[in-house]
mmCIF file of C-alpha atoms in Angstrom:
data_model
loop_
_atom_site.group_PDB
_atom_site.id
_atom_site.type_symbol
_atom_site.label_atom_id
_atom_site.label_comp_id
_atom_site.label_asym_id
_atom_site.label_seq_id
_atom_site.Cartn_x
_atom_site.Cartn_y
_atom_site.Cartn_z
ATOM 1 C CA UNK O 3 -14.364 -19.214 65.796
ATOM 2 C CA UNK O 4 -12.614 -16.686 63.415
ATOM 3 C CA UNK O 5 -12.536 -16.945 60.240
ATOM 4 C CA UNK O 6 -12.058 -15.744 56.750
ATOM 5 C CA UNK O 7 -14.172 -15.948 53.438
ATOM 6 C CA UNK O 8 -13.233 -15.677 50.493
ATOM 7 C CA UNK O 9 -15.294 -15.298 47.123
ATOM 8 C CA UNK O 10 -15.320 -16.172 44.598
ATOM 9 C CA UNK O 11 -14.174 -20.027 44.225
ATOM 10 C CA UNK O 12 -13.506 -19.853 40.628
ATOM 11 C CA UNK O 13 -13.297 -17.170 38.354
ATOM 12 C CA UNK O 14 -12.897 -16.737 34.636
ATOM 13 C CA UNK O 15 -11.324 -13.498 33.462
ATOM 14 C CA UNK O 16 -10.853 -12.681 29.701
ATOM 15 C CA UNK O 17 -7.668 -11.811 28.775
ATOM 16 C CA UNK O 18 -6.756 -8.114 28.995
ATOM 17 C CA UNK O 19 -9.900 -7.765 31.704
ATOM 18 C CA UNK O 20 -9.613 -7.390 35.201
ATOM 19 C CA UNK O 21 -10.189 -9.640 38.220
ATOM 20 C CA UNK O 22 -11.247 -8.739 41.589
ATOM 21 C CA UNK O 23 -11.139 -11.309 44.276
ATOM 22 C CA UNK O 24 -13.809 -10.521 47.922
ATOM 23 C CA UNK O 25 -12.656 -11.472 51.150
ATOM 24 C CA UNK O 26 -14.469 -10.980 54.155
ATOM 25 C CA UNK O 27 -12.957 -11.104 57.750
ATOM 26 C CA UNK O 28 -14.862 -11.573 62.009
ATOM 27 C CA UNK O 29 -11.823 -10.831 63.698
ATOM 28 C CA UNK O 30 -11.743 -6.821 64.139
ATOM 29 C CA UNK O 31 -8.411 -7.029 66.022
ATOM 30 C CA UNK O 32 -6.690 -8.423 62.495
ATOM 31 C CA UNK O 33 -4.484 -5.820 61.443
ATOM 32 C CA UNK O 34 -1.972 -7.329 58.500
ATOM 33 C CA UNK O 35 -3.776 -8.830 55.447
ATOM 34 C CA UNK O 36 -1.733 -10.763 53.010
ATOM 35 C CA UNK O 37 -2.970 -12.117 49.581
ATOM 36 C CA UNK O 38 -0.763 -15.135 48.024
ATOM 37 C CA UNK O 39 -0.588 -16.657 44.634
ATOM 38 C CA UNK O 40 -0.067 -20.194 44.026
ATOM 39 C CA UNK O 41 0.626 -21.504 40.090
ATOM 40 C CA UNK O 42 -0.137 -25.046 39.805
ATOM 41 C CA UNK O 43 2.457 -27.462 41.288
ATOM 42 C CA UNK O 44 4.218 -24.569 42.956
ATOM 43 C CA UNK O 45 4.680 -23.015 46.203
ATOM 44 C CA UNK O 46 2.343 -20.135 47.316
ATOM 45 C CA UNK O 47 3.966 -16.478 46.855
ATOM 46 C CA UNK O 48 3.151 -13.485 48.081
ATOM 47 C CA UNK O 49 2.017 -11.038 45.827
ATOM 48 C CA UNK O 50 1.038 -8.094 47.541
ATOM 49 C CA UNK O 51 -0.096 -7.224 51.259
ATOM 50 C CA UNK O 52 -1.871 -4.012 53.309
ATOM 51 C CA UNK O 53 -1.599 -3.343 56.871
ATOM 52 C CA UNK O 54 -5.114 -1.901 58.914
ATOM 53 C CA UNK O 55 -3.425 2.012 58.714
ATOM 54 C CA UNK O 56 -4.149 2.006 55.016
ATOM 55 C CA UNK O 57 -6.954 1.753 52.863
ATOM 56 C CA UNK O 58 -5.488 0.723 49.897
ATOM 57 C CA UNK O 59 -1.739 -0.320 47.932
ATOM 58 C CA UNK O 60 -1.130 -0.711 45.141
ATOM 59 C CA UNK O 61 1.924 -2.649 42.906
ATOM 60 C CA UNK O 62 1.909 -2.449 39.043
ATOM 61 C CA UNK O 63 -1.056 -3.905 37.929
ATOM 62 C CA UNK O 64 -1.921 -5.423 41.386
ATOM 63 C CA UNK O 65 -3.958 -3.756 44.109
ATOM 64 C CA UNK O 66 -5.440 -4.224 47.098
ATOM 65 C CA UNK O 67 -8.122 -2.370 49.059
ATOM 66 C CA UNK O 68 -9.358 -2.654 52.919
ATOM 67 C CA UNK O 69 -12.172 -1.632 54.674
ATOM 68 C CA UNK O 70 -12.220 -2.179 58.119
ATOM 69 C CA UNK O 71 -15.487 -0.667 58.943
ATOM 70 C CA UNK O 72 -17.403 -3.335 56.788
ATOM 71 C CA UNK O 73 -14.261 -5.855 58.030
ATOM 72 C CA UNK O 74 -13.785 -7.092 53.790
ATOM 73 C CA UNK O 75 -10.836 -6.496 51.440
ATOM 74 C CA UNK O 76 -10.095 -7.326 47.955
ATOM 75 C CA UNK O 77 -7.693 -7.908 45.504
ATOM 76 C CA UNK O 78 -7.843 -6.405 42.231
ATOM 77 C CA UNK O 79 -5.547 -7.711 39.076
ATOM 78 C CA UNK O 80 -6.059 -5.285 35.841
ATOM 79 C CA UNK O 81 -4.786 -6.173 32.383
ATOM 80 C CA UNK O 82 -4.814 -9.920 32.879
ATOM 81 C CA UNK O 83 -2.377 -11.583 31.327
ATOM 82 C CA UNK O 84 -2.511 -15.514 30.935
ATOM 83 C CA UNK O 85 0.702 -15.791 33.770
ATOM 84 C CA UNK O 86 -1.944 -14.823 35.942
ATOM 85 C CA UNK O 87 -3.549 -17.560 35.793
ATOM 86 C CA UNK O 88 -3.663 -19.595 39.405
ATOM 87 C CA UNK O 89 -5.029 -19.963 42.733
ATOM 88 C CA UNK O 90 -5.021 -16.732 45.094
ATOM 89 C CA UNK O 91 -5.595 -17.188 48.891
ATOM 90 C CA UNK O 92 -6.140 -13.937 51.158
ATOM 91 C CA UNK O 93 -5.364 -14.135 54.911
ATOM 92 C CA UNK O 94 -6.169 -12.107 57.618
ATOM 93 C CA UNK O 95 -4.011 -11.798 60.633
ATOM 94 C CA UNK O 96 -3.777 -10.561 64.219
ATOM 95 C CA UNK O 97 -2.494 -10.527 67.236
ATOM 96 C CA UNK O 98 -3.611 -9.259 70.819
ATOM 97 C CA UNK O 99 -0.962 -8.092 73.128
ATOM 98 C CA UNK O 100 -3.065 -8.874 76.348
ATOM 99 C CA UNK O 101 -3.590 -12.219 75.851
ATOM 100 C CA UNK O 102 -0.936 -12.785 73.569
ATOM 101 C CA UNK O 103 -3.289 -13.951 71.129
ATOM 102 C CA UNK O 104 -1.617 -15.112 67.638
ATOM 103 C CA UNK O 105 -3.654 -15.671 64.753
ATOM 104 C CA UNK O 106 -3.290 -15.770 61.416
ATOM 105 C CA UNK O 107 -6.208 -17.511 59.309
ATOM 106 C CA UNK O 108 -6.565 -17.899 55.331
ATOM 107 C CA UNK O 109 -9.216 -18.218 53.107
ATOM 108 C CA UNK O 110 -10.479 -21.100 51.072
ATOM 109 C CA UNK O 111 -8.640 -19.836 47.572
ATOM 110 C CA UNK O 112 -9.932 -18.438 44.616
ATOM 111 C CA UNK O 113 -9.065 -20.337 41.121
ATOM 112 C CA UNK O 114 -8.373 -17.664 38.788
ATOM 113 C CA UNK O 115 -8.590 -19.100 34.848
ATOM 114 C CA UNK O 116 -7.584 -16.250 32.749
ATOM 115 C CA UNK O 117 -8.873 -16.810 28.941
ATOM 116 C CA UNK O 118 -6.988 -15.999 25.410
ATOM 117 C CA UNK B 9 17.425 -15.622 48.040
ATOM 118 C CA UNK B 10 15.150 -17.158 50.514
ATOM 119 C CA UNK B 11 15.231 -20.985 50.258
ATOM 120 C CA UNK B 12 12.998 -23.518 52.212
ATOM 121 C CA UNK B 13 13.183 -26.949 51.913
ATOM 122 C CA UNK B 14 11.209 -30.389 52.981
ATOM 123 C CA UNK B 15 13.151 -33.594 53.366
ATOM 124 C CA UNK B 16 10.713 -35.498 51.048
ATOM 125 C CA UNK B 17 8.092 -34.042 48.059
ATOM 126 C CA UNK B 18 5.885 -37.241 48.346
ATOM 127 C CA UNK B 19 5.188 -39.739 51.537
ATOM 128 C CA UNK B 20 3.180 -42.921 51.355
ATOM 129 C CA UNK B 21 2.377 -44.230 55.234
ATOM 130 C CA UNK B 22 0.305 -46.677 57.214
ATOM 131 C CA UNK B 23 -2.024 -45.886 59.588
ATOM 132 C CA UNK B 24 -0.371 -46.018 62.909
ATOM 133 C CA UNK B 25 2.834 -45.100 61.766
ATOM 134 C CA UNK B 26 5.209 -42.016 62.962
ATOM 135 C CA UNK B 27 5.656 -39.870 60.274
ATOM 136 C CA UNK B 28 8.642 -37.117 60.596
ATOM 137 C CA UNK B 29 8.404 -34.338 58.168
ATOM 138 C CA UNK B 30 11.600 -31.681 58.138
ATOM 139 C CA UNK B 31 12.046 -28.083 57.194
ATOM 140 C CA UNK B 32 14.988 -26.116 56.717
ATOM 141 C CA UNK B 33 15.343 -22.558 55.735
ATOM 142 C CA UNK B 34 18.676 -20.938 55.063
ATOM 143 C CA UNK B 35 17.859 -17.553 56.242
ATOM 144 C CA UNK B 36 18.597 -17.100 59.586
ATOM 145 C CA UNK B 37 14.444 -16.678 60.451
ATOM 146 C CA UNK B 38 13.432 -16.401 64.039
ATOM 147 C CA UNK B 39 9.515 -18.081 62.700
ATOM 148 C CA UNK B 40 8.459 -21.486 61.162
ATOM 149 C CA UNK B 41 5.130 -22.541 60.421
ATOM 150 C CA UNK B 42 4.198 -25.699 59.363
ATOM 151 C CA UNK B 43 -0.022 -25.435 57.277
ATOM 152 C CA UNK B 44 -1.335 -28.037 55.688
ATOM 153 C CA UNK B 45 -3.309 -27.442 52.292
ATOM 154 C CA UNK B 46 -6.572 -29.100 51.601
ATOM 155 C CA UNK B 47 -8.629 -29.118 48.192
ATOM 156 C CA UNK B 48 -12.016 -26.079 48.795
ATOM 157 C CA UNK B 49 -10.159 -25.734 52.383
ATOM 158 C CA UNK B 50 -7.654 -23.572 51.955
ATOM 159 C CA UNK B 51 -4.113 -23.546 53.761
ATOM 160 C CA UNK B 52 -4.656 -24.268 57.961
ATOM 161 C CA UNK B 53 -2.017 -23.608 60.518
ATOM 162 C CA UNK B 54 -0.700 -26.639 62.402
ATOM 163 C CA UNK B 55 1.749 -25.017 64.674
ATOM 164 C CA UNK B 56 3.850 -22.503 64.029
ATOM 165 C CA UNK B 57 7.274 -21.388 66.366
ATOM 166 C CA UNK B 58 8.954 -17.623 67.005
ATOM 167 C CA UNK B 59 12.038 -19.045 68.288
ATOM 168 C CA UNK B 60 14.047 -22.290 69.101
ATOM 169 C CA UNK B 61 12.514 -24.820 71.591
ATOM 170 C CA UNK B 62 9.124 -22.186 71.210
ATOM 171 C CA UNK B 63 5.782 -23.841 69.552
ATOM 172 C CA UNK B 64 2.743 -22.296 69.568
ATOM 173 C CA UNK B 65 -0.456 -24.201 68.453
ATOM 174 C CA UNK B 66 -2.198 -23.169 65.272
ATOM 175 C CA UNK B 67 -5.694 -23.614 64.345
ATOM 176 C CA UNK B 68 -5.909 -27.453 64.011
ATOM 177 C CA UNK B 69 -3.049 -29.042 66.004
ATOM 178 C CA UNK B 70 -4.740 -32.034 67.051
ATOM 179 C CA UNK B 71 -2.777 -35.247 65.904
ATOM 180 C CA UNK B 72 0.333 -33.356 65.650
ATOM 181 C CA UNK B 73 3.274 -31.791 67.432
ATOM 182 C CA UNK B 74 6.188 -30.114 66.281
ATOM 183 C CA UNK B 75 9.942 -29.713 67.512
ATOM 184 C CA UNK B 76 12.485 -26.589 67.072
ATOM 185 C CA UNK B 77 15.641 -27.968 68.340
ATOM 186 C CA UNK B 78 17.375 -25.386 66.033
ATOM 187 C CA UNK B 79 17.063 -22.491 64.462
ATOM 188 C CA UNK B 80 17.094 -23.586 61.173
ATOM 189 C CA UNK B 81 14.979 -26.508 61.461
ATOM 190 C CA UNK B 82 11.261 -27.364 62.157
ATOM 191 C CA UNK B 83 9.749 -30.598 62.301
ATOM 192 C CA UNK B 84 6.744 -31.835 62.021
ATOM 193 C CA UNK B 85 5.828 -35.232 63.464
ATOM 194 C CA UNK B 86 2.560 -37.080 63.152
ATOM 195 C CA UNK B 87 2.720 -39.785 65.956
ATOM 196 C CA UNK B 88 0.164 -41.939 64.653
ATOM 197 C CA UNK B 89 -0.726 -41.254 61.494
ATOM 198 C CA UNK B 90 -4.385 -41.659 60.611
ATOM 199 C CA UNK B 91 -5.919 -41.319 56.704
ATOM 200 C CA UNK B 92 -7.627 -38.129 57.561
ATOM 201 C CA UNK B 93 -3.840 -36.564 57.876
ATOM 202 C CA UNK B 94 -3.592 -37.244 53.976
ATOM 203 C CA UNK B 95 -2.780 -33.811 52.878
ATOM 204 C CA UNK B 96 -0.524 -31.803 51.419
ATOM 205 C CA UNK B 97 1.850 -30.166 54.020
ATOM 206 C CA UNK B 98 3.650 -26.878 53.604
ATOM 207 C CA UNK B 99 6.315 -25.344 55.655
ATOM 208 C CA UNK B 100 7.017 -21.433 55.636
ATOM 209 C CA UNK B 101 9.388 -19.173 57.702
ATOM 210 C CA UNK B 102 9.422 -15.639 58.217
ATOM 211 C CA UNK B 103 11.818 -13.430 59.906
ATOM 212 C CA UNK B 104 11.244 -11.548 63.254
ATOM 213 C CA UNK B 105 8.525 -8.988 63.194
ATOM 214 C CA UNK B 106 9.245 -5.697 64.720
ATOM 215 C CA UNK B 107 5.677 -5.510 65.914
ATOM 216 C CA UNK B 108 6.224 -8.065 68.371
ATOM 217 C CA UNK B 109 4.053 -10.173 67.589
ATOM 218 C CA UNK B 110 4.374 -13.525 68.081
ATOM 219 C CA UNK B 111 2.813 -14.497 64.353
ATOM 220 C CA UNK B 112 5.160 -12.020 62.511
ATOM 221 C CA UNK B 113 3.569 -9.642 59.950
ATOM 222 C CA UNK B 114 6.104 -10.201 57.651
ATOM 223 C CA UNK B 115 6.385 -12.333 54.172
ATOM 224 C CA UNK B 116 5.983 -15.774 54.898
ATOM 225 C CA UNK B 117 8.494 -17.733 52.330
ATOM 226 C CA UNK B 118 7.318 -21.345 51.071
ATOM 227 C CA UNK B 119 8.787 -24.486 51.298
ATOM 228 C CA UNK B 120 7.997 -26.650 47.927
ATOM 229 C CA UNK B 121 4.806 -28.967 50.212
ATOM 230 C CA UNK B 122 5.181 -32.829 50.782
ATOM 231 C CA UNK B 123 2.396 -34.151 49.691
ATOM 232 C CA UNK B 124 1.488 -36.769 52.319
ATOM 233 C CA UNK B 125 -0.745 -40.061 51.845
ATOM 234 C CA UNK B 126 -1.671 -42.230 54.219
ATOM 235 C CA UNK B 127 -2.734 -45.622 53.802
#
């Protein structure tokens, strides 16, 4: 079936570096690709998203980039500060209008420890 | 502000019981979803529903179905609940997409999880 990976599982940033999280998607009809950010005990948020007609967004010091040819995109945090410290999932979702074919699928998470 | 709630933050259940869990959002959204989030697994879609009375399986509905009686509310209902259902379950809603799609490319919003353990 479809499905989404993510990379890494864990990740250790110092403080003031920057983080980049992989994913990698099979489903070449996905088309909306969000990336959410849980903090421990809480609810997951969404931080930042990119639709397929754009290669890459951008949101302070967030950013995501896509590349549909080689079907991955990534999430890239500069100057981390310790708040950013939790667990980020990426998704990847589609839908088909023939079949009516909904799907949206999420990765596995990526614990992001940010060091002082 | 968006606000979604669950009826209960922790369940303890026996195996073979009916479990009812309940969402409510406050914001008037035509789409529900109901995921459940598993340790190295990520968040899974249960079922999710684009408008009252209208489920749609997700990717593991098996043990589960779902109601939409209104708008406002989606429930999740585990007829017989087994020890492999132990999970924590989060609901999310989302308003109407103008794609038309029936999974809405919009920001899903949250509910706080009810963390579900079956005995």
């Amino acid at each position: 079936g479809e499905n989404v990976e993510q990379h890494p599982s864990t990740l250790s940033v110092q403080e003031g570096d920057s983080a980049v999280i992989k994913c990698t998607y099979s489903d070449s009809a996905s088309n909306y690709f969000p990336w959410y950010k849980q903090e421990l005990g809480k609810r997951p948020q969404l931080i930042i998203d990119i639709r397929s007609n754009v290669g890459e967004k951008k949101d302070q010091r967030i950013a995501v980039t896509l590349n549909k040819t080689a079907k991955h995109f990534s999430l890239h945090i500069t100057e981390t500060q310790p708040e950013d410290s939790a667990v980020y999932f990426c998704a990847a979702s589609s839908f088909n209008w023939v079949n009516r074919d909904d799907k949206i699928i999420f990765g596995k998470g990526t614990r992001l420890h940010i060091l002082p | 502000d968006v606000k979604v709630t669950q009826s209960s933050r922790y369940l303890v259940k026996r195996t073979g019981e009916k479990v009812f869990l309940e969402c409510v959002q406050d914001m008037d959204h035509e789409n529900m979803f109901w995921y459940r989030q598993d340790p190295g697994l990520g968040l899974r879609l249960i079922y999710f529903s684009y408008d009252v009375k209208m489920k749609e399986k997700g990717d593991i509905p098996e043990g589960y179905s779902v109601s939409r009686e209104k708008k406002e509310r989606f429930s999740l209902i585990l007829e017989s609940a087994s020890t492999n259902q132990t999970s924590m379950y989060l609901c999310a809603s989302s308003p109407e997409s103008s794609g038309g799609a029936k999974i809405p490319q919009e920001t899903q919003y949250f509910g706080p999880g009810t963390r579900l353990l079956v005995l």
